[in-house]
JSON list of C-alpha atoms in Angstrom, two decimals:
[
{"chain": "A", "resi": 6, "resn": "LEU", "atom": "CA", "xyz": [65.68, -153.74, -29.43]},
{"chain": "A", "resi": 7, "resn": "PRO", "atom": "CA", "xyz": [62.55, -152.32, -31.06]},
{"chain": "A", "resi": 8, "resn": "GLY", "atom": "CA", "xyz": [61.10, -148.97, -30.10]},
{"chain": "A", "resi": 9, "resn": "HIS", "atom": "CA", "xyz": [64.01, -146.61, -30.74]},
{"chain": "A", "resi": 10, "resn": "ILE", "atom": "CA", "xyz": [63.24, -143.44, -32.71]},
{"chain": "A", "resi": 11, "resn": "ILE", "atom": "CA", "xyz": [65.81, -141.16, -34.35]},
{"chain": "A", "resi": 12, "resn": "VAL", "atom": "CA", "xyz": [65.05, -137.86, -36.09]},
{"chain": "A", "resi": 13, "resn": "VAL", "atom": "CA", "xyz": [67.28, -137.15, -39.09]},
{"chain": "A", "resi": 14, "resn": "ASP", "atom": "CA", "xyz": [67.35, -133.55, -40.26]},
{"chain": "A", "resi": 15, "resn": "ALA", "atom": "CA", "xyz": [68.72, -132.76, -43.72]},
{"chain": "A", "resi": 16, "resn": "GLY", "atom": "CA", "xyz": [69.98, -129.21, -43.32]},
{"chain": "A", "resi": 17, "resn": "HIS", "atom": "CA", "xyz": [68.55, -126.38, -45.44]},
{"chain": "A", "resi": 18, "resn": "GLY", "atom": "CA", "xyz": [66.26, -127.08, -48.42]},
{"chain": "A", "resi": 19, "resn": "GLY", "atom": "CA", "xyz": [63.83, -125.33, -50.74]},
{"chain": "A", "resi": 20, "resn": "ARG", "atom": "CA", "xyz": [64.73, -121.69, -51.29]},
{"chain": "A", "resi": 21, "resn": "ASP", "atom": "CA", "xyz": [67.48, -122.04, -48.69]},
{"chain": "A", "resi": 22, "resn": "PRO", "atom": "CA", "xyz": [70.36, -123.67, -50.60]},
{"chain": "A", "resi": 23, "resn": "GLY", "atom": "CA", "xyz": [72.78, -123.66, -47.68]},
{"chain": "A", "resi": 24, "resn": "ASN", "atom": "CA", "xyz": [76.32, -122.78, -48.66]},
{"chain": "A", "resi": 25, "resn": "PRO", "atom": "CA", "xyz": [76.99, -122.59, -52.39]},
{"chain": "A", "resi": 26, "resn": "GLY", "atom": "CA", "xyz": [79.34, -125.58, -52.54]},
{"chain": "A", "resi": 27, "resn": "LEU", "atom": "CA", "xyz": [82.34, -123.90, -54.10]},
{"chain": "A", "resi": 28, "resn": "TYR", "atom": "CA", "xyz": [83.99, -127.14, -55.23]},
{"chain": "A", "resi": 29, "resn": "PHE", "atom": "CA", "xyz": [80.81, -129.18, -55.70]},
{"chain": "A", "resi": 30, "resn": "PRO", "atom": "CA", "xyz": [79.77, -130.22, -59.23]},
{"chain": "A", "resi": 31, "resn": "ARG", "atom": "CA", "xyz": [77.80, -127.56, -61.11]},
{"chain": "A", "resi": 32, "resn": "GLY", "atom": "CA", "xyz": [74.29, -127.14, -59.72]},
{"chain": "A", "resi": 33, "resn": "VAL", "atom": "CA", "xyz": [74.94, -129.03, -56.46]},
{"chain": "A", "resi": 34, "resn": "ARG", "atom": "CA", "xyz": [74.42, -127.10, -53.23]},
{"chain": "A", "resi": 35, "resn": "GLU", "atom": "CA", "xyz": [74.67, -127.96, -49.54]},
{"chain": "A", "resi": 36, "resn": "LYS", "atom": "CA", "xyz": [70.95, -128.74, -49.38]},
{"chain": "A", "resi": 37, "resn": "ASP", "atom": "CA", "xyz": [71.41, -131.49, -52.01]},
{"chain": "A", "resi": 38, "resn": "VAL", "atom": "CA", "xyz": [74.31, -133.15, -50.18]},
{"chain": "A", "resi": 39, "resn": "THR", "atom": "CA", "xyz": [72.59, -133.10, -46.79]},
{"chain": "A", "resi": 40, "resn": "LEU", "atom": "CA", "xyz": [69.45, -134.64, -48.26]},
{"chain": "A", "resi": 41, "resn": "ALA", "atom": "CA", "xyz": [71.37, -137.36, -50.10]},
{"chain": "A", "resi": 42, "resn": "VAL", "atom": "CA", "xyz": [73.31, -138.43, -47.00]},
{"chain": "A", "resi": 43, "resn": "SER", "atom": "CA", "xyz": [70.21, -138.13, -44.78]},
{"chain": "A", "resi": 44, "resn": "LEU", "atom": "CA", "xyz": [68.24, -140.52, -46.99]},
{"chain": "A", "resi": 45, "resn": "LEU", "atom": "CA", "xyz": [71.11, -143.01, -46.93]},
{"chain": "A", "resi": 46, "resn": "LEU", "atom": "CA", "xyz": [71.32, -142.66, -43.15]},
{"chain": "A", "resi": 47, "resn": "ARG", "atom": "CA", "xyz": [67.58, -143.28, -42.88]},
{"chain": "A", "resi": 48, "resn": "ASP", "atom": "CA", "xyz": [67.88, -146.47, -44.90]},
{"chain": "A", "resi": 49, "resn": "GLU", "atom": "CA", "xyz": [70.86, -147.69, -42.83]},
{"chain": "A", "resi": 50, "resn": "LEU", "atom": "CA", "xyz": [69.03, -147.14, -39.55]},
{"chain": "A", "resi": 51, "resn": "ARG", "atom": "CA", "xyz": [65.83, -148.75, -40.77]},
{"chain": "A", "resi": 52, "resn": "ARG", "atom": "CA", "xyz": [67.81, -151.77, -41.93]},
{"chain": "A", "resi": 53, "resn": "ARG", "atom": "CA", "xyz": [68.99, -152.14, -38.33]},
{"chain": "A", "resi": 54, "resn": "GLY", "atom": "CA", "xyz": [65.48, -151.92, -36.91]},
{"chain": "A", "resi": 55, "resn": "VAL", "atom": "CA", "xyz": [65.52, -148.28, -35.81]},
{"chain": "A", "resi": 56, "resn": "LYS", "atom": "CA", "xyz": [62.48, -146.12, -36.55]},
{"chain": "A", "resi": 57, "resn": "VAL", "atom": "CA", "xyz": [63.44, -142.92, -38.37]},
{"chain": "A", "resi": 58, "resn": "VAL", "atom": "CA", "xyz": [61.53, -139.65, -38.62]},
{"chain": "A", "resi": 59, "resn": "MET", "atom": "CA", "xyz": [62.75, -137.27, -41.33]},
{"chain": "A", "resi": 60, "resn": "THR", "atom": "CA", "xyz": [62.30, -133.51, -41.16]},
{"chain": "A", "resi": 61, "resn": "ARG", "atom": "CA", "xyz": [62.31, -133.53, -44.96]},
{"chain": "A", "resi": 62, "resn": "THR", "atom": "CA", "xyz": [62.65, -136.12, -47.73]},
{"chain": "A", "resi": 63, "resn": "THR", "atom": "CA", "xyz": [62.42, -133.70, -50.67]},
{"chain": "A", "resi": 64, "resn": "ASP", "atom": "CA", "xyz": [63.80, -130.29, -51.62]},
{"chain": "A", "resi": 65, "resn": "THR", "atom": "CA", "xyz": [61.56, -128.28, -49.31]},
{"chain": "A", "resi": 66, "resn": "LEU", "atom": "CA", "xyz": [62.13, -125.65, -46.64]},
{"chain": "A", "resi": 67, "resn": "ILE", "atom": "CA", "xyz": [61.42, -126.58, -43.02]},
{"chain": "A", "resi": 68, "resn": "ASN", "atom": "CA", "xyz": [61.32, -123.76, -40.45]},
{"chain": "A", "resi": 69, "resn": "LEU", "atom": "CA", "xyz": [64.58, -123.72, -38.51]},
{"chain": "A", "resi": 70, "resn": "PHE", "atom": "CA", "xyz": [62.75, -123.35, -35.19]},
{"chain": "A", "resi": 71, "resn": "ASP", "atom": "CA", "xyz": [60.51, -126.34, -35.96]},
{"chain": "A", "resi": 72, "resn": "ARG", "atom": "CA", "xyz": [63.07, -128.96, -36.94]},
{"chain": "A", "resi": 73, "resn": "ALA", "atom": "CA", "xyz": [64.16, -130.16, -33.50]},
{"chain": "A", "resi": 74, "resn": "GLY", "atom": "CA", "xyz": [60.50, -130.39, -32.49]},
{"chain": "A", "resi": 75, "resn": "TYR", "atom": "CA", "xyz": [60.17, -133.49, -34.67]},
{"chain": "A", "resi": 76, "resn": "CYS", "atom": "CA", "xyz": [62.12, -135.22, -31.90]},
{"chain": "A", "resi": 77, "resn": "THR", "atom": "CA", "xyz": [59.30, -135.61, -29.37]},
{"chain": "A", "resi": 78, "resn": "ALA", "atom": "CA", "xyz": [59.35, -137.26, -25.94]},
{"chain": "A", "resi": 79, "resn": "GLU", "atom": "CA", "xyz": [59.53, -140.73, -27.53]},
{"chain": "A", "resi": 80, "resn": "CYS", "atom": "CA", "xyz": [62.55, -139.79, -29.65]},
{"chain": "A", "resi": 81, "resn": "ASP", "atom": "CA", "xyz": [66.07, -140.86, -28.63]},
{"chain": "A", "resi": 82, "resn": "LEU", "atom": "CA", "xyz": [68.21, -138.42, -30.62]},
{"chain": "A", "resi": 83, "resn": "PHE", "atom": "CA", "xyz": [67.98, -135.51, -33.07]},
{"chain": "A", "resi": 84, "resn": "VAL", "atom": "CA", "xyz": [70.69, -135.56, -35.76]},
{"chain": "A", "resi": 85, "resn": "SER", "atom": "CA", "xyz": [71.08, -132.59, -38.12]},
{"chain": "A", "resi": 86, "resn": "LEU", "atom": "CA", "xyz": [73.43, -133.01, -41.10]},
{"chain": "A", "resi": 87, "resn": "HIS", "atom": "CA", "xyz": [75.27, -130.07, -42.66]},
{"chain": "A", "resi": 88, "resn": "VAL", "atom": "CA", "xyz": [78.26, -129.09, -44.80]},
{"chain": "A", "resi": 89, "resn": "ASP", "atom": "CA", "xyz": [80.78, -126.55, -43.55]},
{"chain": "A", "resi": 90, "resn": "ALA", "atom": "CA", "xyz": [82.39, -123.76, -45.57]},
{"chain": "A", "resi": 91, "resn": "LEU", "atom": "CA", "xyz": [85.00, -121.12, -44.90]},
{"chain": "A", "resi": 92, "resn": "ASP", "atom": "CA", "xyz": [84.27, -117.46, -45.54]},
{"chain": "A", "resi": 93, "resn": "ALA", "atom": "CA", "xyz": [85.46, -116.09, -48.87]},
{"chain": "A", "resi": 94, "resn": "ARG", "atom": "CA", "xyz": [87.95, -113.93, -46.98]},
{"chain": "A", "resi": 95, "resn": "SER", "atom": "CA", "xyz": [89.74, -117.14, -45.97]},
{"chain": "A", "resi": 96, "resn": "ARG", "atom": "CA", "xyz": [90.35, -118.22, -49.56]},
{"chain": "A", "resi": 97, "resn": "ARG", "atom": "CA", "xyz": [94.03, -118.84, -48.94]},
{"chain": "A", "resi": 98, "resn": "ARG", "atom": "CA", "xyz": [93.06, -121.58, -46.45]},
{"chain": "A", "resi": 99, "resn": "PHE", "atom": "CA", "xyz": [90.61, -123.40, -48.74]},
{"chain": "A", "resi": 100, "resn": "GLY", "atom": "CA", "xyz": [93.16, -126.03, -49.72]},
{"chain": "A", "resi": 101, "resn": "VAL", "atom": "CA", "xyz": [94.27, -126.57, -46.13]},
{"chain": "A", "resi": 102, "resn": "VAL", "atom": "CA", "xyz": [91.19, -126.58, -43.89]},
{"chain": "A", "resi": 103, "resn": "ARG", "atom": "CA", "xyz": [89.13, -129.76, -44.22]},
{"chain": "A", "resi": 104, "resn": "GLY", "atom": "CA", "xyz": [87.55, -132.40, -42.03]},
{"chain": "A", "resi": 105, "resn": "PHE", "atom": "CA", "xyz": [84.47, -133.03, -39.93]},
{"chain": "A", "resi": 106, "resn": "HIS", "atom": "CA", "xyz": [83.14, -131.93, -36.56]},
{"chain": "A", "resi": 107, "resn": "THR", "atom": "CA", "xyz": [80.00, -132.17, -34.44]},
{"chain": "A", "resi": 108, "resn": "ILE", "atom": "CA", "xyz": [78.26, -129.41, -32.49]},
{"chain": "A", "resi": 109, "resn": "ILE", "atom": "CA", "xyz": [76.17, -129.73, -29.31]},
{"chain": "A", "resi": 110, "resn": "ILE", "atom": "CA", "xyz": [74.47, -127.22, -27.03]},
{"chain": "A", "resi": 111, "resn": "GLY", "atom": "CA", "xyz": [76.93, -125.67, -24.59]},
{"chain": "A", "resi": 112, "resn": "GLU", "atom": "CA", "xyz": [78.55, -122.46, -23.46]},
{"chain": "A", "resi": 113, "resn": "GLU", "atom": "CA", "xyz": [82.07, -123.07, -24.77]},
{"chain": "A", "resi": 114, "resn": "ASN", "atom": "CA", "xyz": [81.55, -120.88, -27.81]},
{"chain": "A", "resi": 115, "resn": "THR", "atom": "CA", "xyz": [84.79, -121.40, -29.67]},
{"chain": "A", "resi": 116, "resn": "GLU", "atom": "CA", "xyz": [85.68, -119.24, -32.64]},
{"chain": "A", "resi": 117, "resn": "ASP", "atom": "CA", "xyz": [84.82, -122.14, -34.95]},
{"chain": "A", "resi": 118, "resn": "ALA", "atom": "CA", "xyz": [81.47, -122.75, -33.23]},
{"chain": "A", "resi": 119, "resn": "ASP", "atom": "CA", "xyz": [80.57, -119.06, -33.49]},
{"chain": "A", "resi": 120, "resn": "ARG", "atom": "CA", "xyz": [81.41, -119.09, -37.19]},
{"chain": "A", "resi": 121, "resn": "ILE", "atom": "CA", "xyz": [79.22, -122.14, -37.78]},
{"chain": "A", "resi": 122, "resn": "ALA", "atom": "CA", "xyz": [76.33, -120.71, -35.77]},
{"chain": "A", "resi": 123, "resn": "GLN", "atom": "CA", "xyz": [76.39, -117.50, -37.78]},
{"chain": "A", "resi": 124, "resn": "MET", "atom": "CA", "xyz": [76.50, -119.45, -41.04]},
{"chain": "A", "resi": 125, "resn": "GLU", "atom": "CA", "xyz": [73.75, -121.94, -40.17]},
{"chain": "A", "resi": 126, "resn": "ASN", "atom": "CA", "xyz": [71.44, -119.32, -38.62]},
{"chain": "A", "resi": 127, "resn": "GLU", "atom": "CA", "xyz": [71.48, -117.49, -41.96]},
{"chain": "A", "resi": 128, "resn": "ALA", "atom": "CA", "xyz": [68.72, -119.93, -42.92]},
{"chain": "A", "resi": 129, "resn": "LEU", "atom": "CA", "xyz": [66.31, -117.81, -40.87]},
{"chain": "A", "resi": 130, "resn": "ARG", "atom": "CA", "xyz": [66.27, -115.15, -43.59]},
{"chain": "A", "resi": 131, "resn": "TYR", "atom": "CA", "xyz": [64.52, -117.56, -45.95]},
{"chain": "A", "resi": 132, "resn": "GLU", "atom": "CA", "xyz": [61.58, -118.10, -43.59]},
{"chain": "A", "resi": 133, "resn": "GLU", "atom": "CA", "xyz": [58.41, -116.10, -44.07]},
{"chain": "A", "resi": 134, "resn": "ASP", "atom": "CA", "xyz": [57.65, -115.79, -40.36]},
{"chain": "A", "resi": 135, "resn": "ALA", "atom": "CA", "xyz": [61.23, -115.07, -39.28]},
{"chain": "A", "resi": 136, "resn": "GLY", "atom": "CA", "xyz": [60.31, -111.44, -38.73]},
{"chain": "A", "resi": 137, "resn": "SER", "atom": "CA", "xyz": [57.78, -112.43, -36.07]},
{"chain": "A", "resi": 138, "resn": "ARG", "atom": "CA", "xyz": [60.43, -114.03, -33.90]},
{"chain": "A", "resi": 139, "resn": "GLU", "atom": "CA", "xyz": [61.68, -111.98, -31.00]},
{"chain": "A", "resi": 140, "resn": "PRO", "atom": "CA", "xyz": [65.48, -111.51, -30.96]},
{"chain": "A", "resi": 141, "resn": "GLY", "atom": "CA", "xyz": [65.62, -113.05, -27.49]},
{"chain": "A", "resi": 142, "resn": "ASP", "atom": "CA", "xyz": [63.71, -116.21, -28.40]},
{"chain": "A", "resi": 143, "resn": "ILE", "atom": "CA", "xyz": [66.80, -118.36, -28.78]},
{"chain": "A", "resi": 144, "resn": "ASP", "atom": "CA", "xyz": [68.35, -117.06, -25.56]},
{"chain": "A", "resi": 145, "resn": "PHE", "atom": "CA", "xyz": [65.14, -117.70, -23.64]},
{"chain": "A", "resi": 146, "resn": "ILE", "atom": "CA", "xyz": [64.90, -121.28, -24.87]},
{"chain": "A", "resi": 147, "resn": "LEU", "atom": "CA", "xyz": [68.55, -121.82, -24.04]},
{"chain": "A", "resi": 148, "resn": "ARG", "atom": "CA", "xyz": [68.20, -120.61, -20.46]},
{"chain": "A", "resi": 149, "resn": "ASN", "atom": "CA", "xyz": [65.54, -123.25, -19.89]},
{"chain": "A", "resi": 150, "resn": "LEU", "atom": "CA", "xyz": [67.66, -125.99, -21.40]},
{"chain": "A", "resi": 151, "resn": "GLN", "atom": "CA", "xyz": [71.15, -124.93, -20.37]},
{"chain": "A", "resi": 152, "resn": "MET", "atom": "CA", "xyz": [71.62, -127.50, -17.64]},
{"chain": "A", "resi": 153, "resn": "ASN", "atom": "CA", "xyz": [69.11, -130.05, -18.84]},
{"chain": "A", "resi": 154, "resn": "GLU", "atom": "CA", "xyz": [69.72, -133.75, -18.37]},
{"chain": "A", "resi": 155, "resn": "TYR", "atom": "CA", "xyz": [70.38, -134.35, -22.07]},
{"chain": "A", "resi": 156, "resn": "LEU", "atom": "CA", "xyz": [73.64, -132.44, -22.44]},
{"chain": "A", "resi": 157, "resn": "ARG", "atom": "CA", "xyz": [75.72, -135.41, -21.35]},
{"chain": "A", "resi": 158, "resn": "GLU", "atom": "CA", "xyz": [73.89, -137.70, -23.76]},
{"chain": "A", "resi": 159, "resn": "SER", "atom": "CA", "xyz": [74.36, -135.22, -26.60]},
{"chain": "A", "resi": 160, "resn": "ALA", "atom": "CA", "xyz": [78.07, -135.04, -25.86]},
{"chain": "A", "resi": 161, "resn": "ARG", "atom": "CA", "xyz": [78.42, -138.83, -25.90]},
{"chain": "A", "resi": 162, "resn": "ALA", "atom": "CA", "xyz": [76.52, -139.16, -29.17]},
{"chain": "A", "resi": 163, "resn": "ALA", "atom": "CA", "xyz": [78.77, -136.48, -30.70]},
{"chain": "A", "resi": 164, "resn": "GLU", "atom": "CA", "xyz": [81.92, -138.30, -29.54]},
{"chain": "A", "resi": 165, "resn": "LEU", "atom": "CA", "xyz": [80.72, -141.54, -31.11]},
{"chain": "A", "resi": 166, "resn": "VAL", "atom": "CA", "xyz": [79.88, -139.79, -34.39]},
{"chain": "A", "resi": 167, "resn": "GLN", "atom": "CA", "xyz": [83.36, -138.27, -34.52]},
{"chain": "A", "resi": 168, "resn": "GLN", "atom": "CA", "xyz": [84.92, -141.63, -33.78]},
{"chain": "A", "resi": 169, "resn": "GLU", "atom": "CA", "xyz": [82.99, -143.51, -36.47]},
{"chain": "A", "resi": 170, "resn": "ILE", "atom": "CA", "xyz": [83.27, -140.89, -39.22]},
{"chain": "A", "resi": 171, "resn": "GLY", "atom": "CA", "xyz": [86.99, -140.81, -38.50]},
{"chain": "A", "resi": 172, "resn": "GLU", "atom": "CA", "xyz": [87.19, -144.38, -39.79]},
{"chain": "A", "resi": 173, "resn": "VAL", "atom": "CA", "xyz": [85.97, -143.39, -43.28]},
{"chain": "A", "resi": 174, "resn": "HIS", "atom": "CA", "xyz": [86.73, -139.68, -43.71]},
{"chain": "A", "resi": 175, "resn": "THR", "atom": "CA", "xyz": [90.09, -138.68, -45.18]},
{"chain": "A", "resi": 176, "resn": "GLY", "atom": "CA", "xyz": [90.00, -135.23, -43.57]},
{"chain": "A", "resi": 177, "resn": "ASP", "atom": "CA", "xyz": [90.83, -134.07, -40.06]},
{"chain": "A", "resi": 178, "resn": "ASN", "atom": "CA", "xyz": [88.81, -135.07, -37.02]},
{"chain": "A", "resi": 179, "resn": "ARG", "atom": "CA", "xyz": [88.07, -131.56, -35.75]},
{"chain": "A", "resi": 180, "resn": "GLY", "atom": "CA", "xyz": [86.37, -132.77, -32.58]},
{"chain": "A", "resi": 181, "resn": "VAL", "atom": "CA", "xyz": [83.21, -131.79, -30.73]},
{"chain": "A", "resi": 182, "resn": "ASP", "atom": "CA", "xyz": [82.35, -128.10, -30.37]},
{"chain": "A", "resi": 183, "resn": "GLN", "atom": "CA", "xyz": [79.76, -126.40, -28.18]},
{"chain": "A", "resi": 184, "resn": "SER", "atom": "CA", "xyz": [77.50, -123.50, -29.13]},
{"chain": "A", "resi": 185, "resn": "ASN", "atom": "CA", "xyz": [74.61, -121.75, -27.42]},
{"chain": "A", "resi": 186, "resn": "ARG", "atom": "CA", "xyz": [73.78, -119.81, -30.58]},
{"chain": "A", "resi": 187, "resn": "LEU", "atom": "CA", "xyz": [72.62, -122.47, -33.03]},
{"chain": "A", "resi": 188, "resn": "ALA", "atom": "CA", "xyz": [68.87, -122.04, -33.50]},
{"chain": "A", "resi": 189, "resn": "VAL", "atom": "CA", "xyz": [68.27, -125.62, -34.64]},
{"chain": "A", "resi": 190, "resn": "LEU", "atom": "CA", "xyz": [69.89, -127.06, -31.49]},
{"chain": "A", "resi": 191, "resn": "ASN", "atom": "CA", "xyz": [68.61, -124.50, -29.02]},
{"chain": "A", "resi": 192, "resn": "THR", "atom": "CA", "xyz": [65.02, -125.56, -29.70]},
{"chain": "A", "resi": 193, "resn": "ALA", "atom": "CA", "xyz": [65.73, -129.24, -29.01]},
{"chain": "A", "resi": 194, "resn": "ARG", "atom": "CA", "xyz": [63.95, -130.91, -26.10]},
{"chain": "A", "resi": 195, "resn": "ARG", "atom": "CA", "xyz": [65.86, -134.17, -26.45]},
{"chain": "A", "resi": 196, "resn": "PRO", "atom": "CA", "xyz": [69.53, -135.09, -27.00]},
{"chain": "A", "resi": 197, "resn": "ALA", "atom": "CA", "xyz": [70.64, -133.32, -30.17]},
{"chain": "A", "resi": 198, "resn": "ILE", "atom": "CA", "xyz": [73.72, -133.00, -32.37]},
{"chain": "A", "resi": 199, "resn": "LEU", "atom": "CA", "xyz": [74.64, -131.13, -35.55]},
{"chain": "A", "resi": 200, "resn": "VAL", "atom": "CA", "xyz": [77.19, -132.85, -37.81]},
{"chain": "A", "resi": 201, "resn": "GLU", "atom": "CA", "xyz": [79.36, -130.83, -40.20]},
{"chain": "A", "resi": 202, "resn": "MET", "atom": "CA", "xyz": [80.42, -133.58, -42.60]},
{"chain": "A", "resi": 203, "resn": "GLY", "atom": "CA", "xyz": [83.16, -131.69, -44.41]},
{"chain": "A", "resi": 204, "resn": "TYR", "atom": "CA", "xyz": [84.04, -128.43, -46.16]},
{"chain": "A", "resi": 205, "resn": "SER", "atom": "CA", "xyz": [82.62, -127.49, -49.54]},
{"chain": "A", "resi": 206, "resn": "THR", "atom": "CA", "xyz": [85.45, -124.96, -49.76]},
{"chain": "A", "resi": 207, "resn": "ASN", "atom": "CA", "xyz": [88.02, -127.75, -49.84]},
{"chain": "A", "resi": 208, "resn": "PRO", "atom": "CA", "xyz": [88.43, -129.72, -53.11]},
{"chain": "A", "resi": 209, "resn": "GLU", "atom": "CA", "xyz": [89.14, -133.06, -51.41]},
{"chain": "A", "resi": 210, "resn": "ASP", "atom": "CA", "xyz": [86.24, -132.76, -48.97]},
{"chain": "A", "resi": 211, "resn": "ALA", "atom": "CA", "xyz": [83.96, -131.66, -51.80]},
{"chain": "A", "resi": 212, "resn": "ARG", "atom": "CA", "xyz": [84.76, -134.82, -53.76]},
{"chain": "A", "resi": 213, "resn": "LEU", "atom": "CA", "xyz": [84.15, -136.91, -50.67]},
{"chain": "A", "resi": 214, "resn": "LEU", "atom": "CA", "xyz": [80.80, -135.26, -49.95]},
{"chain": "A", "resi": 215, "resn": "THR", "atom": "CA", "xyz": [79.45, -135.64, -53.47]},
{"chain": "A", "resi": 216, "resn": "GLY", "atom": "CA", "xyz": [80.67, -139.15, -54.32]},
{"chain": "A", "resi": 217, "resn": "ARG", "atom": "CA", "xyz": [77.98, -141.79, -53.92]},
{"chain": "A", "resi": 218, "resn": "LYS", "atom": "CA", "xyz": [80.28, -144.37, -52.31]},
{"chain": "A", "resi": 219, "resn": "SER", "atom": "CA", "xyz": [81.71, -141.88, -49.83]},
{"chain": "A", "resi": 220, "resn": "GLN", "atom": "CA", "xyz": [78.23, -140.54, -49.03]},
{"chain": "A", "resi": 221, "resn": "GLN", "atom": "CA", "xyz": [77.21, -144.10, -48.22]},
{"chain": "A", "resi": 222, "resn": "ALA", "atom": "CA", "xyz": [80.33, -144.56, -46.10]},
{"chain": "A", "resi": 223, "resn": "ILE", "atom": "CA", "xyz": [79.54, -141.42, -44.08]},
{"chain": "A", "resi": 224, "resn": "ALA", "atom": "CA", "xyz": [75.91, -142.46, -43.65]},
{"chain": "A", "resi": 225, "resn": "THR", "atom": "CA", "xyz": [76.98, -145.93, -42.49]},
{"chain": "A", "resi": 226, "resn": "ALA", "atom": "CA", "xyz": [79.47, -144.42, -40.04]},
{"chain": "A", "resi": 227, "resn": "VAL", "atom": "CA", "xyz": [76.84, -142.13, -38.52]},
{"chain": "A", "resi": 228, "resn": "ALA", "atom": "CA", "xyz": [74.44, -145.08, -38.30]},
{"chain": "A", "resi": 229, "resn": "ASP", "atom": "CA", "xyz": [77.15, -147.11, -36.52]},
{"chain": "A", "resi": 230, "resn": "ALA", "atom": "CA", "xyz": [77.58, -144.26, -34.03]},
{"chain": "A", "resi": 231, "resn": "ILE", "atom": "CA", "xyz": [73.85, -143.95, -33.41]},
{"chain": "A", "resi": 232, "resn": "VAL", "atom": "CA", "xyz": [73.45, -147.68, -32.82]},
{"chain": "A", "resi": 233, "resn": "ALA", "atom": "CA", "xyz": [76.42, -147.63, -30.42]},
{"chain": "A", "resi": 234, "resn": "TYR", "atom": "CA", "xyz": [74.79, -144.70, -28.61]},
{"chain": "A", "resi": 235, "resn": "LEU", "atom": "CA", "xyz": [71.47, -146.56, -28.33]},
{"chain": "A", "resi": 236, "resn": "LEU", "atom": "CA", "xyz": [73.23, -149.67, -27.03]},
{"chain": "A", "resi": 237, "resn": "GLU", "atom": "CA", "xyz": [74.91, -147.61, -24.33]}
]
């Protein structure tokens, strides 16, 4: 049916490269992978008649607190795409830990969710007005949204994304995590998910994330999940 709107957010960008992409080809960073898959996802959704709003379509920096705001009252879902990475201190696990997971707002702050929140919130240091933000801003926003009506919808969208990516990803399905510390999700006023598509610190995931065919497969899988979510 016409009228559906999805916001696709390519994580990082501009002077914020995201994680360095340890096993990515030379010169490729997280921001490049998220943009490439986001553009493919946009095209897939448009082909199916879904209107798509992009937070960025070029290598530019969008304020972390502003991204979810692109998903206004008419928007059905905010989808932020990212690439995970283990800390350098976990080097011995680089060849073992791989796969994909999706994060939603929630209070079950697992160790993995806390690690991701800390990593993704690092983007704030690249923003010129970050210093003007009060430390409690995120907590205040969260308190207003904690029990909002969209948490169930976000959880369902995340489940569908995990299910569909699992059909094309060769890594582990690491499930749906909750975090109340991710700035980009805590500012959302509509159903919202953050997808970690794989680990740049794992050679196999890195190949998957930078290959054009596998990028298309991931984009198609996420589009399948979004369409299933809209149908429900």
